[in-house]
Coordinates of C-alpha atoms in Angstrom, one line a residue:
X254 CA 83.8 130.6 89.9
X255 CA 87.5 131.3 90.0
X256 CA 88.8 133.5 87.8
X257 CA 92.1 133.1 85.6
X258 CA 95.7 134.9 86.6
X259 CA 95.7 137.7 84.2
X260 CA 91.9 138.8 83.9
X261 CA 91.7 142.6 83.9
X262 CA 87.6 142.9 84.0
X263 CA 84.5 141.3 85.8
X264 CA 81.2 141.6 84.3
X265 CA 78.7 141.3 87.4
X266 CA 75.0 140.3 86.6
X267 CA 71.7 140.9 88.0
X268 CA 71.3 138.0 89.5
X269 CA 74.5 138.0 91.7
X270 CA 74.0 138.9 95.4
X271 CA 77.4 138.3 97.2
X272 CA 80.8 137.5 96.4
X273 CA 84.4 136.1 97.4
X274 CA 87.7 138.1 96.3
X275 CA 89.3 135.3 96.9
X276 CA 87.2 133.4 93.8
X277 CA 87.4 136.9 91.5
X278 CA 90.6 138.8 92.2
X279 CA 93.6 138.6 90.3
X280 CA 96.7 140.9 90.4
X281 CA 95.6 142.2 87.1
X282 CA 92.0 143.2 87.9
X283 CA 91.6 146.4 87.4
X284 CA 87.7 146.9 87.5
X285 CA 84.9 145.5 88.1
X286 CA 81.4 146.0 85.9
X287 CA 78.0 146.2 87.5
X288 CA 75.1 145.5 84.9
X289 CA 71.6 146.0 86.7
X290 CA 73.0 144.7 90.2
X291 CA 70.7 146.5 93.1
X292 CA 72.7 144.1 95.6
X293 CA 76.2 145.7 94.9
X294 CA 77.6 149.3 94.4
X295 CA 81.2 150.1 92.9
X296 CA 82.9 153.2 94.7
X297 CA 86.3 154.2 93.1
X298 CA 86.2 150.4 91.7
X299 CA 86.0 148.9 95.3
X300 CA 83.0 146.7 95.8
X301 CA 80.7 147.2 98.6
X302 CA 77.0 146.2 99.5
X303 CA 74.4 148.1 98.2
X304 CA 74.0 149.4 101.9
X305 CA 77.7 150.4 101.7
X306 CA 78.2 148.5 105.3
X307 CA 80.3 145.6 104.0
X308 CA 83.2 145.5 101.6
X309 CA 82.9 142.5 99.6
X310 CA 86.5 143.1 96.9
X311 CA 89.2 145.5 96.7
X312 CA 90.7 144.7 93.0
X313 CA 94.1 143.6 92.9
X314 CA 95.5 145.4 90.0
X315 CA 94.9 148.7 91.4
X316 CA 97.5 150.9 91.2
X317 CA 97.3 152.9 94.5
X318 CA 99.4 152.5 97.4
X319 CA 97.1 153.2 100.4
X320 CA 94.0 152.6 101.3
X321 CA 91.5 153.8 103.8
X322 CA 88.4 151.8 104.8
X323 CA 85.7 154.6 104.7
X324 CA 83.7 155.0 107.9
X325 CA 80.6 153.9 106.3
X326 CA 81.5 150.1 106.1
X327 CA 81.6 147.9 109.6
X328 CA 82.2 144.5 108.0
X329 CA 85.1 143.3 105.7
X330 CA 84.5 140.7 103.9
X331 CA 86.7 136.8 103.4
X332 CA 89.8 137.5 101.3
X333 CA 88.6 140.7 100.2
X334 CA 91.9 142.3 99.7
X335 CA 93.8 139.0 98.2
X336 CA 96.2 138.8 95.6
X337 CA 96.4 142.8 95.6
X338 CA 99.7 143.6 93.7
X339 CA 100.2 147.2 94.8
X340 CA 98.9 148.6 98.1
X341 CA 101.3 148.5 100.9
X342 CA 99.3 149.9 103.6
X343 CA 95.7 150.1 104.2
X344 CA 93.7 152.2 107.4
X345 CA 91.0 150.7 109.2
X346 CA 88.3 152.9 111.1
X347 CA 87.3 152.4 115.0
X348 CA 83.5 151.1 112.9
X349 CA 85.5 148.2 111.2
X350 CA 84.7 145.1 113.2
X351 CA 87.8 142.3 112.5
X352 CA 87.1 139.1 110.9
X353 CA 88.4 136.3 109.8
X354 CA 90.5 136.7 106.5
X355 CA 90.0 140.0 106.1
X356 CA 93.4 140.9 104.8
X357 CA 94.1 137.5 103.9
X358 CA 96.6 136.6 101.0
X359 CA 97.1 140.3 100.4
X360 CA 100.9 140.0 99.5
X361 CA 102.1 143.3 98.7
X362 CA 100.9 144.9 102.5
X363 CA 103.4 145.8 104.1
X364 CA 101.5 148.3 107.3
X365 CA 98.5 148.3 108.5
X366 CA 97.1 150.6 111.2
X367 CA 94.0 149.4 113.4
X368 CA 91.9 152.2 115.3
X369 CA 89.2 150.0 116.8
X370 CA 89.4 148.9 120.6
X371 CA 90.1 145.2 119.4
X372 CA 91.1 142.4 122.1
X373 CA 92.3 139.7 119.1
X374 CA 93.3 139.2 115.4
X375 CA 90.7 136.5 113.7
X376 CA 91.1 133.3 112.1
X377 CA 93.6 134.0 109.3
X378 CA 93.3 137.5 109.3
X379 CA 96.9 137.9 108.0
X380 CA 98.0 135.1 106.8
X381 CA 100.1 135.0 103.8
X382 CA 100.7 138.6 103.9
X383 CA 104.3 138.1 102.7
X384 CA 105.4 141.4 102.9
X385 CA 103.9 142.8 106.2
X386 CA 106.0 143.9 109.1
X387 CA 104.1 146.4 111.2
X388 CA 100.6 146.6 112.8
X389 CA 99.6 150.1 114.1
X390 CA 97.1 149.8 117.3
X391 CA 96.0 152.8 119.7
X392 CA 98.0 153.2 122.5
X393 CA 95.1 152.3 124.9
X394 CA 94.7 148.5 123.0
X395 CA 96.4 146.0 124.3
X396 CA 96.1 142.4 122.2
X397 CA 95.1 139.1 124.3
X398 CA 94.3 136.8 121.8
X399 CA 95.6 135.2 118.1
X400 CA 92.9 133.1 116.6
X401 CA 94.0 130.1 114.7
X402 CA 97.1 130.7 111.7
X403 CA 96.7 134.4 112.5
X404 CA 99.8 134.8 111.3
X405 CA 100.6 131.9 108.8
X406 CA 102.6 132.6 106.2
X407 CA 104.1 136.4 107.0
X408 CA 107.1 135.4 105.6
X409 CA 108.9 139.0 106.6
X410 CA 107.5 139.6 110.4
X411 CA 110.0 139.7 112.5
X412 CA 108.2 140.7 116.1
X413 CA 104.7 141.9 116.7
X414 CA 105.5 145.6 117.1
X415 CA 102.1 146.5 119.1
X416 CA 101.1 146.0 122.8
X417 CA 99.9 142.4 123.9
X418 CA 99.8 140.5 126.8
X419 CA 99.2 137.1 125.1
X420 CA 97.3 134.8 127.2
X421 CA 95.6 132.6 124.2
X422 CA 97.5 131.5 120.8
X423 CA 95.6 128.6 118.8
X424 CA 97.3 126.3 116.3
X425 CA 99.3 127.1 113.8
X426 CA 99.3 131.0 114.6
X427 CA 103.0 131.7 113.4
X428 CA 103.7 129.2 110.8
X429 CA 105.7 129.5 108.1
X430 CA 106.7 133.0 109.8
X431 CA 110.4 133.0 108.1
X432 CA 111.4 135.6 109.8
X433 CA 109.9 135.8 113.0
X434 CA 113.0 136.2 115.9
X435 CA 110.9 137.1 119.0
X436 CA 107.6 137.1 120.7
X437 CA 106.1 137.1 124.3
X438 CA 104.7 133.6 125.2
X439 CA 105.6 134.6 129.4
X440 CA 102.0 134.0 130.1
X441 CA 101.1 131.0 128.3
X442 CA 101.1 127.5 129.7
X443 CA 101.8 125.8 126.6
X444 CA 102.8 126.2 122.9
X445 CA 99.8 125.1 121.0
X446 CA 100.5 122.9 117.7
X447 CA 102.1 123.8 114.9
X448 CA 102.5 127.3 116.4
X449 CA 106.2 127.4 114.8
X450 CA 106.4 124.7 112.3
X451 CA 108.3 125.7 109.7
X452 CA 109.7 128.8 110.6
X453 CA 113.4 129.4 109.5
X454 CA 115.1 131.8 112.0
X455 CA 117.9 129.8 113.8
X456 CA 116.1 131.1 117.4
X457 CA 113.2 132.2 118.1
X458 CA 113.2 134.2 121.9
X459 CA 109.8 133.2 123.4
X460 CA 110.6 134.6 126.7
X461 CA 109.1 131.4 128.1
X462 CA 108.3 131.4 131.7
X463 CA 107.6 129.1 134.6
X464 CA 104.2 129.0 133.5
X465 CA 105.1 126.7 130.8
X466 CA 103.9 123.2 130.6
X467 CA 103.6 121.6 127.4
X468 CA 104.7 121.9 123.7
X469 CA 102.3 121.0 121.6
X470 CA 102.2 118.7 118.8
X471 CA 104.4 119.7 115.5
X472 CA 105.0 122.7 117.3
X473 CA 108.5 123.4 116.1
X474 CA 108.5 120.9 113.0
X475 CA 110.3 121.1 110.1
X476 CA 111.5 124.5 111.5
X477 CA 115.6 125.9 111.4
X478 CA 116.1 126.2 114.9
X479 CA 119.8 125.1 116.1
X480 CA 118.8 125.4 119.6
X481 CA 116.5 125.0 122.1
X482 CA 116.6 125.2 125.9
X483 CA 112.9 123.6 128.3
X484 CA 111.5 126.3 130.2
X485 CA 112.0 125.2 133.9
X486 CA 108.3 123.7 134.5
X487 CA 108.7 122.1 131.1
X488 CA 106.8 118.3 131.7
X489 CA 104.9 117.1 128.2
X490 CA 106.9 117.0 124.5
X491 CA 104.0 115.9 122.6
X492 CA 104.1 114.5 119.5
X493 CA 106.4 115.5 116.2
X494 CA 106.9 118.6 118.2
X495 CA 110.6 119.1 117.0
X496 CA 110.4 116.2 113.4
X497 CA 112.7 116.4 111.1
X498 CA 114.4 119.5 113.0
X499 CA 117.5 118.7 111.2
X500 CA 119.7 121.7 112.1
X501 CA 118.6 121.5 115.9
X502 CA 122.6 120.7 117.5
X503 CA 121.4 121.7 121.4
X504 CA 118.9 121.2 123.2
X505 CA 118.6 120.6 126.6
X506 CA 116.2 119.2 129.0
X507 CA 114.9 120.7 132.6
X508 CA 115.3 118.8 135.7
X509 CA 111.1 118.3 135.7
X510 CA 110.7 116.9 132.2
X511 CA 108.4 114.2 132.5
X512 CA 107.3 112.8 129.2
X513 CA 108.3 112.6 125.4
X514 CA 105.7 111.6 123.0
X515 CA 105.8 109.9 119.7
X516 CA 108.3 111.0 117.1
X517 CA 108.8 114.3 119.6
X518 CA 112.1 114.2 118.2
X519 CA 112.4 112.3 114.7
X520 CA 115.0 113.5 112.2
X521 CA 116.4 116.1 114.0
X522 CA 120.4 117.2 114.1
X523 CA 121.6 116.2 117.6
X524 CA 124.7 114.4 118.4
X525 CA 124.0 114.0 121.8
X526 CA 120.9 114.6 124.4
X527 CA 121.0 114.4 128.2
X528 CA 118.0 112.1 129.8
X529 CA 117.4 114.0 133.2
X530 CA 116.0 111.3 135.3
X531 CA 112.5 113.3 135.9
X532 CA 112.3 112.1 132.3
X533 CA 110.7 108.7 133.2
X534 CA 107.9 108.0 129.3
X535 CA 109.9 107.7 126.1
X536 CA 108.1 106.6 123.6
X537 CA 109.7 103.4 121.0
X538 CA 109.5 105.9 118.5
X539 CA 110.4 109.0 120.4
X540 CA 113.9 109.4 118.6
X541 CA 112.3 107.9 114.8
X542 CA 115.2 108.7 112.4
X543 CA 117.7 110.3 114.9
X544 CA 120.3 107.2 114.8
X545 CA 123.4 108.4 115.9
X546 CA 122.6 110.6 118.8
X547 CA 124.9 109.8 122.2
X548 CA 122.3 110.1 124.8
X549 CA 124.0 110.5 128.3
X550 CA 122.5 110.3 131.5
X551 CA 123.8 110.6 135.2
X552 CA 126.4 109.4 137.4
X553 CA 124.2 107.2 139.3
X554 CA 122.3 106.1 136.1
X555 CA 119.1 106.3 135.1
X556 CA 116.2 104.8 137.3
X557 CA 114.9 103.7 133.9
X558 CA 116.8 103.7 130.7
X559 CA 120.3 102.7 130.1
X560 CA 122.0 102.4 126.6
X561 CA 124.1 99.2 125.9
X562 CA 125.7 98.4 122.8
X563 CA 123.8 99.6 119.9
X564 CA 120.5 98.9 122.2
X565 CA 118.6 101.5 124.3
X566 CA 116.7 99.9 126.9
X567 CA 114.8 100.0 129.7
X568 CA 116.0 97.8 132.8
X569 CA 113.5 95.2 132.5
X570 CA 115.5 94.0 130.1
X571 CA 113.0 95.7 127.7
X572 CA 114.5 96.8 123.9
X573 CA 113.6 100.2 123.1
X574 CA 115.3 100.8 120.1
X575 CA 117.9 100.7 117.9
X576 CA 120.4 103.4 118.0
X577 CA 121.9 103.4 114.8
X578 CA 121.7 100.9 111.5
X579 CA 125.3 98.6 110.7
X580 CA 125.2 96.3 107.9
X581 CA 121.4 94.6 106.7
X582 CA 120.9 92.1 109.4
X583 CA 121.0 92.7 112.8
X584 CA 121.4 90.2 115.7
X585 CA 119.5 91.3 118.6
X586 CA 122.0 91.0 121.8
X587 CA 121.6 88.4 124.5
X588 CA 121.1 90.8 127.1
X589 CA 117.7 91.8 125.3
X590 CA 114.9 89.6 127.4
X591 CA 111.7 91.0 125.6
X592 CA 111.2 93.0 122.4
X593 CA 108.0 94.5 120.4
X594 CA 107.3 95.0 116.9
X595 CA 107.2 98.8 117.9
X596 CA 110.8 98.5 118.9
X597 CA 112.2 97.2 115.9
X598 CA 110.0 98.2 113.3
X599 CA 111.9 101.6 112.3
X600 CA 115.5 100.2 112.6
X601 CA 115.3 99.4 108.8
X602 CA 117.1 96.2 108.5
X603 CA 116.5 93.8 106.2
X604 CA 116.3 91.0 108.8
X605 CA 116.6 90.9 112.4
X606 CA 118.7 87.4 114.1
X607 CA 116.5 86.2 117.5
X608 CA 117.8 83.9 120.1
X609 CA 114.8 82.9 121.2
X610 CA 116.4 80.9 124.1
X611 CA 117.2 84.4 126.2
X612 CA 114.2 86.4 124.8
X613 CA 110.4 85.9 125.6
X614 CA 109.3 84.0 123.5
X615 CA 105.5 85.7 123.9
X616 CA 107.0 89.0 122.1
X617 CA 108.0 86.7 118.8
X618 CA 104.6 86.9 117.0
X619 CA 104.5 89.5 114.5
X620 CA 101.7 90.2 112.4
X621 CA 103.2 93.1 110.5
X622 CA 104.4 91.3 107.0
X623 CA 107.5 94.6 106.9
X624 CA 109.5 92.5 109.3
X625 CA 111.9 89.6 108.7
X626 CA 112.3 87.7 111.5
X627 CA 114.6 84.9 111.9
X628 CA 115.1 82.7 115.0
X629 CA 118.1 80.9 116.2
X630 CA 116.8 78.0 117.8
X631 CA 113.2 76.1 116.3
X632 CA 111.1 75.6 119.5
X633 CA 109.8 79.0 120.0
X634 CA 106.6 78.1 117.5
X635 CA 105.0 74.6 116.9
X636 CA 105.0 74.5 113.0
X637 CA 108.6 75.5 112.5
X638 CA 110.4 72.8 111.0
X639 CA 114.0 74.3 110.5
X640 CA 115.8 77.4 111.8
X641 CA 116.1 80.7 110.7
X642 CA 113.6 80.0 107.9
X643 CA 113.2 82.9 105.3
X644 CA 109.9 84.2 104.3
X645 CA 110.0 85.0 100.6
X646 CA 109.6 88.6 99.3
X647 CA 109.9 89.4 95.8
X648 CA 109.7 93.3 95.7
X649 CA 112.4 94.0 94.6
X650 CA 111.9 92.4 90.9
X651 CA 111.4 94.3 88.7
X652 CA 109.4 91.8 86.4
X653 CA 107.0 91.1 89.1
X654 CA 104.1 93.0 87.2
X655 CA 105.4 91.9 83.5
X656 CA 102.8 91.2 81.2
X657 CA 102.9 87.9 79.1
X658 CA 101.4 86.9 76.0
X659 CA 97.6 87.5 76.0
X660 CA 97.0 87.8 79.6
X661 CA 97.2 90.6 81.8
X662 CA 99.5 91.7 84.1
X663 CA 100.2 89.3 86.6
X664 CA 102.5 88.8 89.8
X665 CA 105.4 86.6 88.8
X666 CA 107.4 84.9 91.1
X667 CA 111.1 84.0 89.9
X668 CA 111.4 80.3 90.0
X669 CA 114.7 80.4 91.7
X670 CA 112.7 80.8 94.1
X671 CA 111.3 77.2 94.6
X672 CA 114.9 75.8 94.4
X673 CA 115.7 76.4 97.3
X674 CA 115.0 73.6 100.8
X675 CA 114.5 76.6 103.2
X676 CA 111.2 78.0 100.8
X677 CA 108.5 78.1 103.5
X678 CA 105.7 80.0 101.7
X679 CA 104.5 83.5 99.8
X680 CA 102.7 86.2 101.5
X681 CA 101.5 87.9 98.6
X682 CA 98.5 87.1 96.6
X683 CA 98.3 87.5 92.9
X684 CA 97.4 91.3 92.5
X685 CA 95.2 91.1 89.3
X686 CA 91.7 91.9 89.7
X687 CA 90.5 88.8 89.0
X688 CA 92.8 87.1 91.6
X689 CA 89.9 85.1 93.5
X690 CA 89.2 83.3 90.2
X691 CA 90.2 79.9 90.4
X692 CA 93.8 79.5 88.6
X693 CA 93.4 82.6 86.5
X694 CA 97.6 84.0 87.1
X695 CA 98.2 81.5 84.4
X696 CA 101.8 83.4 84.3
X697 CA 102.8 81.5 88.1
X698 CA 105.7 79.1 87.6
X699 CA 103.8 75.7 88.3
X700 CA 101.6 76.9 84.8
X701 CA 104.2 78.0 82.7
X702 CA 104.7 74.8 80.7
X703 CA 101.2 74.8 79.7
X704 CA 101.8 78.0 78.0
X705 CA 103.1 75.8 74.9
X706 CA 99.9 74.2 74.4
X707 CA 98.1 77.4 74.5
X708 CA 97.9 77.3 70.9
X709 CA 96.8 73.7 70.0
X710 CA 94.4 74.0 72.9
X711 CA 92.7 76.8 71.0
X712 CA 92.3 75.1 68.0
X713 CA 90.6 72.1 70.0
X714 CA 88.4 75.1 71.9
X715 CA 87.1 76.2 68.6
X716 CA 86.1 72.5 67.0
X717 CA 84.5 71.4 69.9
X718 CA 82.6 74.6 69.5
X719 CA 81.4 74.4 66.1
X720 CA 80.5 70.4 66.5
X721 CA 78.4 71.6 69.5
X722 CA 76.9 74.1 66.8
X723 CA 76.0 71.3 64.2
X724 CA 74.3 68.6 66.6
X725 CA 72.1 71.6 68.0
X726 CA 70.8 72.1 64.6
X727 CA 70.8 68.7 63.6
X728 CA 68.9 68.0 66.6
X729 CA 66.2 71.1 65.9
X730 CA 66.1 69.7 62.6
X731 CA 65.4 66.2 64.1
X732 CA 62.7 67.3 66.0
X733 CA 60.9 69.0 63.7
X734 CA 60.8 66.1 61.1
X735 CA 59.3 64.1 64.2
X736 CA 56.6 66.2 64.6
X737 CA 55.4 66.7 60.9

């Protein structure tokens, strides 16, 4: 059960032995009605167990603005304090043991002071507390470890203002952490993913240290950073790490970097990027999206990569990608000896020109039906008759699905385009439900002049029909007669 936005009062049952705030509570509840429950008990309108020990609902619309956890209860229970309106701090006792979403989606705490000899926060213990900026620990505790999206969604934490030495952070710990500007990652080897993604500060000081390795995937995505600078034992960007990044303007590499993964750094801001040569595995799509960076590399070049033209390459001659988009057709240089689907795919052109005479002719076969390739010269496959032979699309017409007279809708081809010599052939199939029924898209353009005898071919349906009708019963008739 989940109960509406504005509901004021629960009515609890006999028959109910457990619940979840995060079903019930509203920031409008204001109390909570036992009727002949032995498994519950109300104190003060808080909901515990009937043996006290665990505190099942603290109602949101409460109007009290701190809260202490009495002594009596060692267990808090999932989302028990969500969607409170009021309380801005609440006081946990050393019998409290922490679990996951206990404070959960409690938006209006803002403090919260801890006197048990924790190590770690939970699984979303915190998260979405919107308005919280301070966490009280004794002086002897000293935090370790942040369970997974510990910390999601504190939009106003800025720091973590109690004593850790963090050594384990699982994914997604601080995202959505809007205002988060610094925390200490010195002894972690990597940033685990999505540990920042879609955090807003321009910088974030992680006072990285040579014990980091890796980033982790989505770890910074969709985030406001403008700048980032690799730890010196940087080696592994994994995937989506900094997509769609689009205010990041500087970032720079280590002399150790090793490898980039897929989309690491799709849709982000740059204008230019140094490649140290350490950096020796770019993915095709490592750069998805990021068209007019300048990448620059060193004096002596790159024992790899080099970029020439609009074409960033790899010196077997090998296409990588295409740096930005000019125009709707693209003619792939002469100095390109092999190219993949994977490195053309996401240039976005409408149709990409092959000389197939200076390129191998082994990468030509494309299965994916997004690509329009056309090839200067006709001997790279056996069947091509003529070159640069289009294959016909028709997505962009808007009549394609038009329904006609008493058929339903159907996939129409415009019959301009039969007119012309270089028609080769149609990829897509008719899209009706009934399209393996033999000549049912009686809309296609071969059929349409049949459509004038749809009527008189009714007619002749209908008195073949009924003659069929008579002789049955003349024949019944027949018999009959016979038999008598």
């Amino acid at each position: 059960m989940v109960c509406a936005k504005y509901v004021e009062k629960i009515t609890i049952t006999s028959d109910v032995s457990e619940i979840v705030g995060g079903y019930l509570n509203t920031p409008y509840l204001k109390d909570v009605v036992l009727v002949d429950n032995n498994n519950l008990v109300s104190i003060d309108k808080v909901i515990y167990s009937a043996n006290k020990e665990k505190l099942y609902m603290y109602p949101g619309g409460l109007e009290a603005k701190e809260f202490t956890i009495p002594d009596h209860v060692n267990y808090i229970n999932l989302y028990a304090f969500s969607y409170v309106e009021n309380l801005e701090k609440i006081i946990v006792g050393p019998n409290v043991k922490l679990s996951d979403g206990m404070f959960a989606f409690c938006t209006s705490l803002k403090s919260i002071e801890i006197n048990n000899n924790t190590m770690y926060f939970p699984e979303i213990c915190f998260a979405f507390c919107t308005n919280l900026t301070s966490i009280k620990l004794p002086d002897n505790v000293v935090i370790s470890r942040l369970h997974r999206y510990c910390f999601q969604g504190c939009y106003s934490l800025q720091r973590l203002d109690f004593n850790n030495k963090l050594v384990i952070v699982q994914e997604g710990c601080f995202q959505e952490c809007r205002s988060l500007v610094d925390v200490d990652f010195s002894l972690l080897y990597k940033i685990p993913e999505k540990c920042f993604k879609l955090c807003e500060m321009e910088r974030i000081n992680l006072h990285m240290s040579g014990n980091m390795k890796t980033i982790s995937q989505e770890a910074f995505m969709d985030s406001k950073l403008v700048e980032f600078i690799c730890p010196e034992n940087l080696m592994i960007v994994e995937e989506y790490t900094f997509s769609n990044c689009t205010s990041l303007k500087n970032f720079k590499f280590n002399d150790k970097i090793a490898k980039i993964c897929d989309s690491s750094f799709s849709s982000v801001g740059l204008d230019e990027l140094f490649i140290p040569n350490s950096l020796m595995n770019i993915n095709t799509s490592s750069f998805r999206d990021s068209p007019f960076i300048q990448f620059k590399f060193s004096e002596e070049g790159h024992p790899v990569y080099y970029v020439e033209g609009n074409c960033f390459m790899n010196k077997t001659g090998g296409l990588m990608f295409i740096l930005y988009r000019n125009g709707s057709s693209y003619e792939i240089p002469n100095h390109v000896k092999i190219i993949s689907k994977e490195s053309i795919m996401d240039a976005k052109y409408y149709q990409f020109v092959i000389n197939s005479d200076t390129t191998d002719s082994s990468f030509l076969y494309f299965s994916d039906y997004h690509l329009r390739i056309c090839v200067t010269t006709p001997n790279y496959v056996s069947y091509s008759k003529e070159d640069c032979q289009m294959k016909i699309y028709d997505r962009n017409n808007v009549d394609r699905y038009a329904k006609e007279g008493p058929y339903e809708p159907t996939y129409k081809l415009n019959n301009n385009l039969y007119m012309e010599d270089s028609f080769l052939h149609v990829y897509e199939s008719i899209t009706d439900s009934t399209q393996d029924a033999y000549n049912v898209n009686q809309s296609l353009p071969f059929l349409e002049s049949l459509n004038s005898y749809s009527s008189l071919l009714a007619v002749l349906v209908s008195l073949v029909s009924v003659l069929l009708v008579v002789i049955i019963i003349l024949s019944i008739i027949a018999l009959k007669i016979t038999h008598e």
